[in-house]
């Protein structure tokens, strides 16, 4: 049947519907998008990167800062016309912002067909179908954190992890595995506990089965995910407890898994058994992301981080003593409520002493529904937040550059991730293929080499460095036998 100008049928000539997805936010969201696409693939959808070809347009959203939400609301504004042109197209808002804003999304953007929170993502195909059948938008969110008992709230955040879709992974040989859902820390600035629900550790059997499945699909690098991943604890019926270190040992034994990482760690839960596991397991990445957020005790108290700056520094010393050469990275929030110039200077001091591999620095963004928003005025002017952000970044960048330059002349073992994007190309680049990979301590290395190296471990001699990238060369002898 030929298309006419007003009605465009769903799906292509073979009847397969196409889905387009955009993902913002953290690694949890990248993983969720993979699982959603896997579910839809089982229902006959195929993935498209062309929004104009799509029968379903999905946004997997983030609420951690205002900016992340603004991006999605403006994308929703832009696609209003797509819906006008092609009324059959389904539009979905998934993830954290769906859980936070719920029905108000439909008021702001009436052309949206489904609003689905992170705890309901297993139902995406069914809800898209229901929205079509009933001709009205569908809303599926989990219970509010004050709307029931811990058990009922937890049950409303359903797990759906075993669905996997290789094409949605960072690369064919890298995959995420969720070990924990939700968060119970309730840092006062943070929306995550409200939108991701109560902390739950997945049973080790399910995690290991998933890791084995991924290894069988050719995955070499597994990154374990949790908001506070080092708080992982699962109690078995017989009273035995599995910790993150136990998981590392068990995954280390799976044939094919050559590198294991875990993000994000919480300072108070950095136990010695975990540090020793990272030290003793050759395939564990010697890299730990453990956000400090601030270097000022008064600010940390208002953030309810439950540690002091000196506790954090002692933890760092313990990490470095246990795991020589460990690379540590951090997150910081600048301009949090009541952050004075002295408070900020304490953070600068911490960054100067800690020598992080890198730090992610964010300007405080007030989030409705959080303790900080209810208790403290957002009293640091935007211009001051901006300046502190730039200043702290400059301090961190100088340290990253200095530490990276110290590596010049050394040879690193690199897992080759893929072609390098032009932004990381070395000055004076002569047009030869450039590849990118990471060292065991998570440093990015760019070097020349044939694409056949992607997915392999190779040695790279470091010849130059910027604050974010090392540049190197593969010894000619190591390239012998690799097709050019
Ligand atoms: N679970 C992780 C990270 C969660 S969100 C942890 O506890 O470290 C990632 C980062 O976003 C946080 O580490 C924090 O630095 C930042 N962040 C969270 N809420 C924020 C807010 N309201 N404004 C600005 N940055 C925020
Ligand atoms: Fe947010 Fe704190 Fe939980 Fe991290 S630990 S997700 S910052 S509440
Ligand atoms: Fe954002 Fe949700 Fe992750 S709020 S940072 S996508 S857990």
Coordinates of C-alpha atoms and ligand atoms in Angstrom, one line a residue:
X1 CA 0.0 0.0 0.0
X2 CA 1.4 3.4 -1.0
X3 CA 1.7 6.1 1.7
X4 CA -0.6 9.0 1.2
X5 CA 0.2 12.5 2.4
X6 CA -1.8 12.5 5.6
X7 CA -1.4 9.1 7.0
X8 CA 2.0 7.5 7.3
X9 CA 1.7 3.8 8.4
X10 CA 3.7 2.6 11.5
X11 CA 6.8 0.6 10.8
X12 CA 8.8 -0.1 7.6
X13 CA 8.1 -2.3 4.7
X14 CA 8.9 -5.4 6.7
X15 CA 6.6 -4.2 9.5
X16 CA 9.4 -3.5 12.0
X17 CA 8.8 -0.4 14.0
X18 CA 11.7 1.9 14.6
X19 CA 12.7 3.4 17.9
X20 CA 14.9 6.4 18.5
X21 CA 16.4 7.1 22.0
X22 CA 18.3 9.9 23.5
X23 CA 20.0 9.4 26.9
X24 CA 21.2 12.0 29.4
X25 CA 22.5 11.6 32.9
X26 CA 24.8 9.0 34.5
X27 CA 25.9 5.5 33.6
X28 CA 22.8 4.1 35.3
X29 CA 20.8 5.8 32.5
X30 CA 23.1 4.4 29.8
X31 CA 22.5 1.0 31.1
X32 CA 18.7 1.6 31.5
X33 CA 18.5 2.7 27.8
X34 CA 20.3 -0.6 26.8
X35 CA 17.7 -2.6 28.7
X36 CA 14.7 -0.6 27.3
X37 CA 16.0 -1.1 23.8
X38 CA 16.5 -4.8 24.4
X39 CA 12.8 -5.1 25.6
X40 CA 11.6 -3.2 22.6
X41 CA 13.7 -5.3 20.2
X42 CA 12.0 -8.4 21.6
X43 CA 8.7 -6.8 20.7
X44 CA 9.8 -6.3 17.1
X45 CA 11.3 -2.8 17.2
X46 CA 14.6 -1.9 15.7
X47 CA 16.9 0.9 16.7
X48 CA 17.3 4.0 14.5
X49 CA 19.6 7.0 14.8
X50 CA 17.4 9.0 12.5
X51 CA 14.6 10.7 14.5
X52 CA 12.6 11.3 11.3
X53 CA 12.4 7.6 10.7
X54 CA 11.2 6.8 14.2
X55 CA 7.8 5.3 15.2
X56 CA 8.8 5.9 18.8
X57 CA 10.9 8.7 20.1
X58 CA 12.2 8.2 23.7
X59 CA 14.1 10.4 26.1
X60 CA 15.8 8.8 29.0
X61 CA 16.1 11.7 31.4
X62 CA 18.1 13.0 34.4
X63 CA 17.0 15.3 37.2
X64 CA 20.3 15.8 39.1
X65 CA 20.7 19.4 38.0
X66 CA 18.3 21.9 36.5
X67 CA 20.3 22.0 33.3
X68 CA 19.7 18.3 32.6
X69 CA 15.9 18.9 32.8
X70 CA 16.0 22.1 30.7
X71 CA 17.7 20.1 27.9
X72 CA 14.9 17.6 27.8
X73 CA 12.1 20.1 28.0
X74 CA 13.5 22.1 25.1
X75 CA 13.9 18.8 23.1
X76 CA 10.2 18.1 23.8
X77 CA 9.3 21.5 22.5
X78 CA 11.3 21.0 19.3
X79 CA 9.6 17.7 18.5
X80 CA 6.1 19.0 18.8
X81 CA 6.1 19.6 15.0
X82 CA 7.2 16.0 14.4
X83 CA 4.1 14.8 16.1
X84 CA 2.0 17.3 14.1
X85 CA 3.4 15.9 10.8
X86 CA 3.3 12.3 11.9
X87 CA 0.6 11.8 14.5
X88 CA 1.2 8.1 14.7
X89 CA 4.7 8.6 16.3
X90 CA 4.8 7.8 20.1
X91 CA 6.8 10.1 22.4
X92 CA 8.1 8.9 25.7
X93 CA 9.8 10.5 28.7
X94 CA 11.6 7.9 30.7
X95 CA 13.8 7.8 33.8
X96 CA 14.5 10.2 36.7
X97 CA 12.7 13.3 35.4
X98 CA 9.6 11.1 34.7
X99 CA 9.6 10.0 38.3
X100 CA 10.2 13.5 39.6
X101 CA 7.8 15.5 37.5
X102 CA 5.2 12.8 36.8
X103 CA 1.9 14.2 35.4
X104 CA 3.2 17.7 35.1
X105 CA 5.3 16.6 32.1
X106 CA 2.0 15.9 30.3
X107 CA 0.7 19.4 31.2
X108 CA 3.9 21.1 29.9
X109 CA 4.1 18.8 26.9
X110 CA 0.7 17.4 26.0
X111 CA 2.1 15.6 22.9
X112 CA 3.9 13.1 25.1
X113 CA 2.4 9.6 25.1
X114 CA 4.2 7.8 28.0
X115 CA 5.9 9.0 31.2
X116 CA 7.7 6.1 32.8
X117 CA 9.9 6.2 35.9
X118 CA 13.2 4.3 36.4
X119 CA 11.4 1.7 38.5
X120 CA 8.9 0.9 35.7
X121 CA 11.1 0.6 32.6
X122 CA 10.4 -3.1 32.1
X123 CA 6.9 -2.0 31.0
X124 CA 7.9 0.4 28.2
X125 CA 6.6 -1.8 25.3
X126 CA 3.3 -2.5 27.0
X127 CA 2.7 1.2 28.0
X128 CA 3.5 2.4 24.4
X129 CA 0.9 -0.1 23.2
X130 CA -1.7 0.9 25.8
X131 CA -1.2 4.6 25.0
X132 CA -2.0 3.8 21.3
X133 CA -4.9 1.5 22.1
X134 CA -6.6 3.8 24.6
X135 CA -5.7 7.0 22.7
X136 CA -4.5 8.7 25.9
X137 CA -1.1 9.2 27.6
X138 CA 0.1 6.6 30.1
X139 CA 1.8 7.4 33.3
X140 CA 3.8 4.7 35.2
X141 CA 5.9 5.8 38.2
X142 CA 7.0 4.3 41.5
X143 CA 5.7 5.2 44.9
X144 CA 7.0 8.4 46.5
X145 CA 9.5 7.7 49.3
X146 CA 7.1 8.8 52.0
X147 CA 4.1 7.0 50.4
X148 CA 4.2 3.6 52.1
X149 CA 6.3 1.1 54.0
X150 CA 9.8 0.4 53.0
X151 CA 8.7 -2.9 51.5
X152 CA 5.9 -1.5 49.3
X153 CA 8.1 1.4 48.1
X154 CA 11.0 -1.0 47.3
X155 CA 8.6 -3.3 45.5
X156 CA 7.4 -0.4 43.4
X157 CA 10.9 0.0 41.9
X158 CA 11.1 -3.2 39.9
X159 CA 14.3 -4.8 38.7
X160 CA 14.4 -5.8 35.0
X161 CA 18.1 -6.2 34.4
X162 CA 18.6 -9.4 32.5
X163 CA 17.5 -8.0 29.2
X164 CA 20.7 -7.0 27.3
X165 CA 21.3 -5.4 23.9
X166 CA 24.9 -5.3 22.6
X167 CA 24.4 -2.5 20.1
X168 CA 23.6 -0.1 23.0
X169 CA 26.9 -0.7 24.9
X170 CA 29.8 1.8 25.0
X171 CA 31.6 -0.8 22.7
X172 CA 31.1 -4.5 21.9
X173 CA 33.5 -5.5 24.6
X174 CA 32.5 -3.1 27.4
X175 CA 29.4 -3.4 29.5
X176 CA 27.7 -2.1 32.7
X177 CA 26.2 -4.4 35.3
X178 CA 24.0 -3.0 38.0
X179 CA 24.8 -4.3 41.5
X180 CA 22.7 -1.8 43.4
X181 CA 19.5 0.1 42.8
X182 CA 18.5 3.3 44.6
X183 CA 20.2 5.2 47.4
X184 CA 19.5 5.7 51.1
X185 CA 22.1 8.3 51.9
X186 CA 19.8 11.3 51.3
X187 CA 22.6 13.9 50.9
X188 CA 20.6 17.1 51.4
X189 CA 21.3 18.5 47.9
X190 CA 20.5 15.3 46.0
X191 CA 17.3 14.2 44.1
X192 CA 18.6 10.6 43.4
X193 CA 17.1 8.9 46.5
X194 CA 13.7 10.3 45.6
X195 CA 13.8 9.3 41.9
X196 CA 15.7 6.0 42.2
X197 CA 14.0 4.7 45.3
X198 CA 15.4 2.7 48.3
X199 CA 18.8 1.1 48.3
X200 CA 18.7 -2.5 47.1
X201 CA 21.6 -4.8 46.5
X202 CA 20.9 -7.3 43.8
X203 CA 21.4 -11.0 44.6
X204 CA 25.0 -12.1 43.7
X205 CA 23.6 -15.1 41.7
X206 CA 21.8 -12.7 39.3
X207 CA 24.9 -10.4 39.0
X208 CA 27.2 -13.3 38.3
X209 CA 24.8 -14.9 35.7
X210 CA 24.7 -11.6 33.9
X211 CA 28.5 -11.2 34.0
X212 CA 28.9 -14.7 32.5
X213 CA 26.3 -13.9 29.8
X214 CA 28.2 -10.8 28.9
X215 CA 31.5 -12.5 28.8
X216 CA 30.0 -15.2 26.5
X217 CA 29.0 -12.3 24.2
X218 CA 32.6 -11.1 24.0
X219 CA 32.6 -8.5 26.8
X220 CA 36.0 -8.0 28.2
X221 CA 35.5 -5.1 30.6
X222 CA 32.7 -5.0 33.1
X223 CA 31.8 -1.9 35.1
X224 CA 29.7 -2.6 38.2
X225 CA 27.2 0.2 38.9
X226 CA 25.7 1.5 42.1
X227 CA 25.1 5.0 43.5
X228 CA 27.1 3.9 46.5
X229 CA 28.6 0.8 45.0
X230 CA 31.0 0.0 47.8
X231 CA 28.0 -0.2 50.2
X232 CA 26.9 -3.3 48.4
X233 CA 25.8 -6.0 50.8
X234 CA 23.6 -9.0 50.2
X235 CA 22.5 -11.3 53.0
X236 CA 21.7 -14.8 52.0
X237 CA 19.1 -17.0 53.7
X238 CA 21.8 -18.9 55.6
X239 CA 23.1 -15.6 57.1
X240 CA 26.2 -15.3 54.9
X241 CA 26.9 -11.8 53.5
X242 CA 28.3 -11.0 50.1
X243 CA 30.2 -7.8 49.9
X244 CA 31.5 -5.9 46.8
X245 CA 35.0 -7.4 47.4
X246 CA 33.4 -10.9 47.1
X247 CA 31.7 -9.9 43.9
X248 CA 35.1 -8.7 42.5
X249 CA 36.7 -12.1 43.3
X250 CA 33.8 -14.0 41.7
X251 CA 33.7 -12.0 38.6
X252 CA 37.5 -12.1 38.3
X253 CA 37.2 -15.9 37.9
X254 CA 34.8 -15.7 34.9
X255 CA 36.8 -16.6 31.7
X256 CA 36.9 -13.7 29.2
X257 CA 36.5 -10.9 31.8
X258 CA 39.8 -9.0 31.6
X259 CA 39.0 -5.8 33.4
X260 CA 36.6 -4.9 36.2
X261 CA 35.7 -1.4 37.5
X262 CA 33.1 -0.2 39.9
X263 CA 31.5 3.2 40.3
X264 CA 30.6 5.3 42.4
X265 CA 32.1 4.7 45.9
X266 CA 31.0 6.4 49.1
X267 CA 33.9 7.6 51.4
X268 CA 32.4 6.0 54.6
X269 CA 32.1 2.6 53.1
X270 CA 35.7 2.2 51.8
X271 CA 36.5 -1.0 53.6
X272 CA 39.9 -2.6 53.7
X273 CA 38.6 -5.9 52.2
X274 CA 37.6 -3.9 49.1
X275 CA 40.9 -2.1 48.9
X276 CA 42.8 -5.4 49.3
X277 CA 40.7 -7.0 46.5
X278 CA 41.6 -4.2 44.1
X279 CA 45.3 -4.6 45.1
X280 CA 45.3 -8.4 44.8
X281 CA 43.2 -8.9 41.7
X282 CA 45.2 -8.2 38.6
X283 CA 42.1 -7.6 36.5
X284 CA 40.6 -5.0 38.9
X285 CA 41.2 -1.5 37.5
X286 CA 43.4 0.4 39.9
X287 CA 41.0 3.3 39.8
X288 CA 38.4 4.5 42.4
X289 CA 35.8 7.2 42.0
X290 CA 35.0 8.5 45.4
X291 CA 33.4 11.9 45.5
X292 CA 34.4 14.3 48.3
X293 CA 31.9 17.1 47.3
X294 CA 33.5 19.7 49.6
X295 CA 36.7 20.2 51.7
X296 CA 34.9 22.2 54.4
X297 CA 33.4 20.4 57.4
X298 CA 30.6 22.9 57.9
X299 CA 29.5 22.5 54.3
X300 CA 29.8 18.7 54.5
X301 CA 27.6 18.8 57.6
X302 CA 25.0 20.8 55.7
X303 CA 25.2 18.4 52.8
X304 CA 24.8 15.5 55.3
X305 CA 27.7 13.6 53.8
X306 CA 28.4 12.0 57.2
X307 CA 32.2 12.5 57.1
X308 CA 34.7 15.3 57.8
X309 CA 37.4 16.5 55.4
X310 CA 40.1 15.0 57.6
X311 CA 38.2 11.6 57.5
X312 CA 38.2 11.8 53.7
X313 CA 41.9 12.6 53.6
X314 CA 42.7 9.7 56.0
X315 CA 40.7 7.4 53.7
X316 CA 42.7 8.6 50.7
X317 CA 45.9 7.9 52.6
X318 CA 44.7 4.4 53.4
X319 CA 43.7 3.8 49.7
X320 CA 47.1 4.9 48.5
X321 CA 49.0 2.9 51.1
X322 CA 47.0 -0.3 50.3
X323 CA 47.0 0.1 46.5
X324 CA 50.2 1.7 45.3
X325 CA 49.6 3.8 42.2
X326 CA 45.8 3.9 42.6
X327 CA 44.2 6.6 40.6
X328 CA 41.4 8.4 42.5
X329 CA 38.8 10.8 41.0
X330 CA 36.2 12.9 42.8
X331 CA 33.1 15.1 42.4
X332 CA 32.7 18.5 43.9
X333 CA 29.7 20.9 44.3
X334 CA 30.7 24.5 44.4
X335 CA 28.3 27.3 45.6
X336 CA 26.3 25.1 47.9
X337 CA 24.0 27.0 50.3
X338 CA 26.1 29.0 52.8
X339 CA 29.5 28.2 51.1
X340 CA 31.7 31.1 52.1
X341 CA 35.0 32.1 50.5
X342 CA 36.8 30.4 53.4
X343 CA 34.7 27.2 52.9
X344 CA 35.6 27.2 49.2
X345 CA 39.3 27.8 50.0
X346 CA 39.2 24.6 52.1
X347 CA 37.9 22.7 49.1
X348 CA 40.7 24.2 47.0
X349 CA 43.2 23.0 49.7
X350 CA 41.8 19.5 49.6
X351 CA 42.1 19.3 45.8
X352 CA 45.7 20.6 46.0
X353 CA 46.6 17.9 48.6
X354 CA 44.6 15.0 47.2
X355 CA 46.0 15.0 43.7
X356 CA 43.0 13.4 42.1
X357 CA 43.4 12.0 38.6
X358 CA 40.4 14.2 37.7
X359 CA 37.5 15.9 39.4
X360 CA 34.0 16.6 38.1
X361 CA 32.9 20.0 39.4
X362 CA 29.3 21.1 39.5
X363 CA 27.6 24.4 40.4
X364 CA 25.0 23.7 43.1
X365 CA 21.5 23.5 41.5
X366 CA 18.6 23.6 43.9
X367 CA 16.3 20.6 43.5
X368 CA 12.7 20.8 44.7
X369 CA 11.8 18.1 47.2
X370 CA 15.3 17.9 48.7
X371 CA 16.2 18.8 52.3
X372 CA 18.7 21.5 51.2
X373 CA 16.0 23.2 49.2
X374 CA 13.6 23.2 52.2
X375 CA 16.2 24.2 54.8
X376 CA 18.8 26.5 53.3
X377 CA 18.6 29.5 51.0
X378 CA 20.5 29.1 47.7
X379 CA 22.5 32.2 48.6
X380 CA 25.7 32.0 46.5
X381 CA 25.2 34.2 43.4
X382 CA 25.5 32.5 40.0
X383 CA 28.5 34.6 39.1
X384 CA 30.3 33.4 42.3
X385 CA 29.4 29.8 41.6
X386 CA 30.8 30.2 38.1
X387 CA 34.0 31.7 39.3
X388 CA 34.6 29.0 41.9
X389 CA 33.8 26.4 39.4
X390 CA 36.5 27.8 37.0
X391 CA 39.0 28.3 39.8
X392 CA 38.7 24.8 41.2
X393 CA 38.8 23.3 37.7
X394 CA 42.0 25.3 37.0
X395 CA 43.6 23.9 40.2
X396 CA 42.6 20.3 39.2
X397 CA 43.7 20.7 35.6
X398 CA 47.2 21.9 36.6
X399 CA 47.5 18.8 38.9
X400 CA 46.2 16.4 36.2
X401 CA 48.7 17.8 33.7
X402 CA 51.6 17.6 36.1
X403 CA 50.8 14.0 37.1
X404 CA 50.1 13.0 33.5
X405 CA 53.4 14.5 32.3
X406 CA 55.2 12.3 34.9
X407 CA 54.1 9.3 33.0
X408 CA 56.0 10.3 29.8
X409 CA 58.6 7.7 29.1
X410 CA 56.6 4.9 30.8
X411 CA 54.9 2.0 29.0
X412 CA 51.3 1.4 29.8
X413 CA 49.0 -1.6 29.2
X414 CA 46.0 -0.2 27.3
X415 CA 42.7 -1.7 26.5
X416 CA 41.9 -0.3 23.0
X417 CA 38.4 1.2 23.0
X418 CA 37.9 2.5 19.5
X419 CA 38.8 5.2 17.0
X420 CA 39.7 8.5 18.6
X421 CA 37.4 11.4 18.1
X422 CA 39.0 14.5 16.4
X423 CA 38.8 16.5 19.7
X424 CA 41.5 14.4 21.3
X425 CA 43.8 14.4 18.2
X426 CA 47.3 15.3 18.8
X427 CA 48.6 18.6 17.5
X428 CA 50.4 18.0 14.2
X429 CA 48.4 14.9 13.5
X430 CA 49.3 13.5 10.0
X431 CA 46.0 11.9 9.1
X432 CA 46.9 8.3 10.2
X433 CA 44.2 6.4 12.1
X434 CA 44.2 7.3 15.8
X435 CA 42.9 4.9 18.4
X436 CA 41.9 5.6 22.0
X437 CA 42.1 3.3 25.0
X438 CA 42.5 3.3 28.7
X439 CA 45.2 2.3 31.1
X440 CA 44.5 0.1 34.1
X441 CA 44.2 3.3 36.2
X442 CA 41.6 4.7 33.8
X443 CA 43.8 7.2 32.0
X444 CA 42.9 7.9 28.4
X445 CA 45.6 7.1 25.8
X446 CA 45.6 8.2 22.2
X447 CA 48.0 6.6 19.7
X448 CA 48.3 5.5 16.1
X449 CA 47.4 2.0 15.0
X450 CA 45.1 -0.1 12.9
X451 CA 41.5 -0.6 13.8
X452 CA 42.1 -4.4 14.3
X453 CA 43.6 -3.5 17.7
X454 CA 40.2 -2.4 19.0
X455 CA 39.1 -4.7 21.9
X456 CA 42.7 -5.9 22.5
X457 CA 45.2 -5.2 25.3
X458 CA 48.4 -3.6 23.9
X459 CA 51.5 -1.8 25.3
X460 CA 51.8 1.9 24.6
X461 CA 54.9 4.0 25.2
X462 CA 53.8 7.4 26.6
X463 CA 55.4 10.2 24.7
X464 CA 53.3 13.3 25.5
X465 CA 50.5 14.3 27.8
X466 CA 47.7 16.9 28.3
X467 CA 45.6 17.2 31.4
X468 CA 43.0 14.7 30.1
X469 CA 44.9 12.6 27.6
X470 CA 48.2 10.7 27.3
X471 CA 49.7 10.4 23.8
X472 CA 51.8 7.4 22.9
X473 CA 53.2 4.9 20.4
X474 CA 52.8 1.1 20.1
X475 CA 56.3 -0.5 19.9
X476 CA 56.8 -1.7 16.3
X477 CA 57.5 -5.2 17.5
X478 CA 54.1 -5.4 19.1
X479 CA 52.4 -4.5 15.8
X480 CA 54.0 -7.3 13.9
X481 CA 51.3 -9.7 12.7
X482 CA 48.5 -7.1 13.2
X483 CA 47.0 -6.3 9.7
X484 CA 47.7 -2.7 8.9
Ligands
LIG1 N1 25.9 8.5 43.9 C1 27.0 9.3 43.5 C2 26.7 10.4 42.5 C3 25.3 10.9 42.3 S1 25.1 12.3 41.3 C4 27.7 9.8 44.7 O1 27.1 9.8 45.8 O2 28.7 10.3 44.6 C5 26.6 12.8 40.6 C6 27.1 14.0 41.2 O3 26.3 15.1 40.9 C7 27.3 14.1 42.7 O4 28.5 13.4 43.1 C8 27.3 15.5 42.9 O5 28.6 16.0 42.9 C9 26.5 16.1 41.8 N2 25.2 16.6 42.3 C10 24.2 15.9 42.9 N3 23.2 16.7 43.2 C11 23.5 18.0 42.8 C12 22.9 19.3 42.8 N4 21.7 19.4 43.4 N5 23.6 20.3 42.3 C13 24.8 20.2 41.7 N6 25.4 19.0 41.7 C14 24.8 17.9 42.2
LIG2 FE1 22.9 11.4 45.9 FE2 24.4 11.2 48.1 FE3 23.0 9.1 47.2 FE4 25.1 10.0 45.9 S1 25.1 9.2 48.0 S2 23.2 9.4 45.0 S3 25.1 12.2 46.2 S4 22.1 11.0 48.0
LIG3 FE1 20.6 11.8 36.8 FE2 19.1 9.8 37.6 FE3 21.6 9.4 37.2 S1 19.0 11.9 38.3 S2 22.6 11.3 37.6 S3 20.1 9.9 35.6 S4 20.4 8.5 38.7

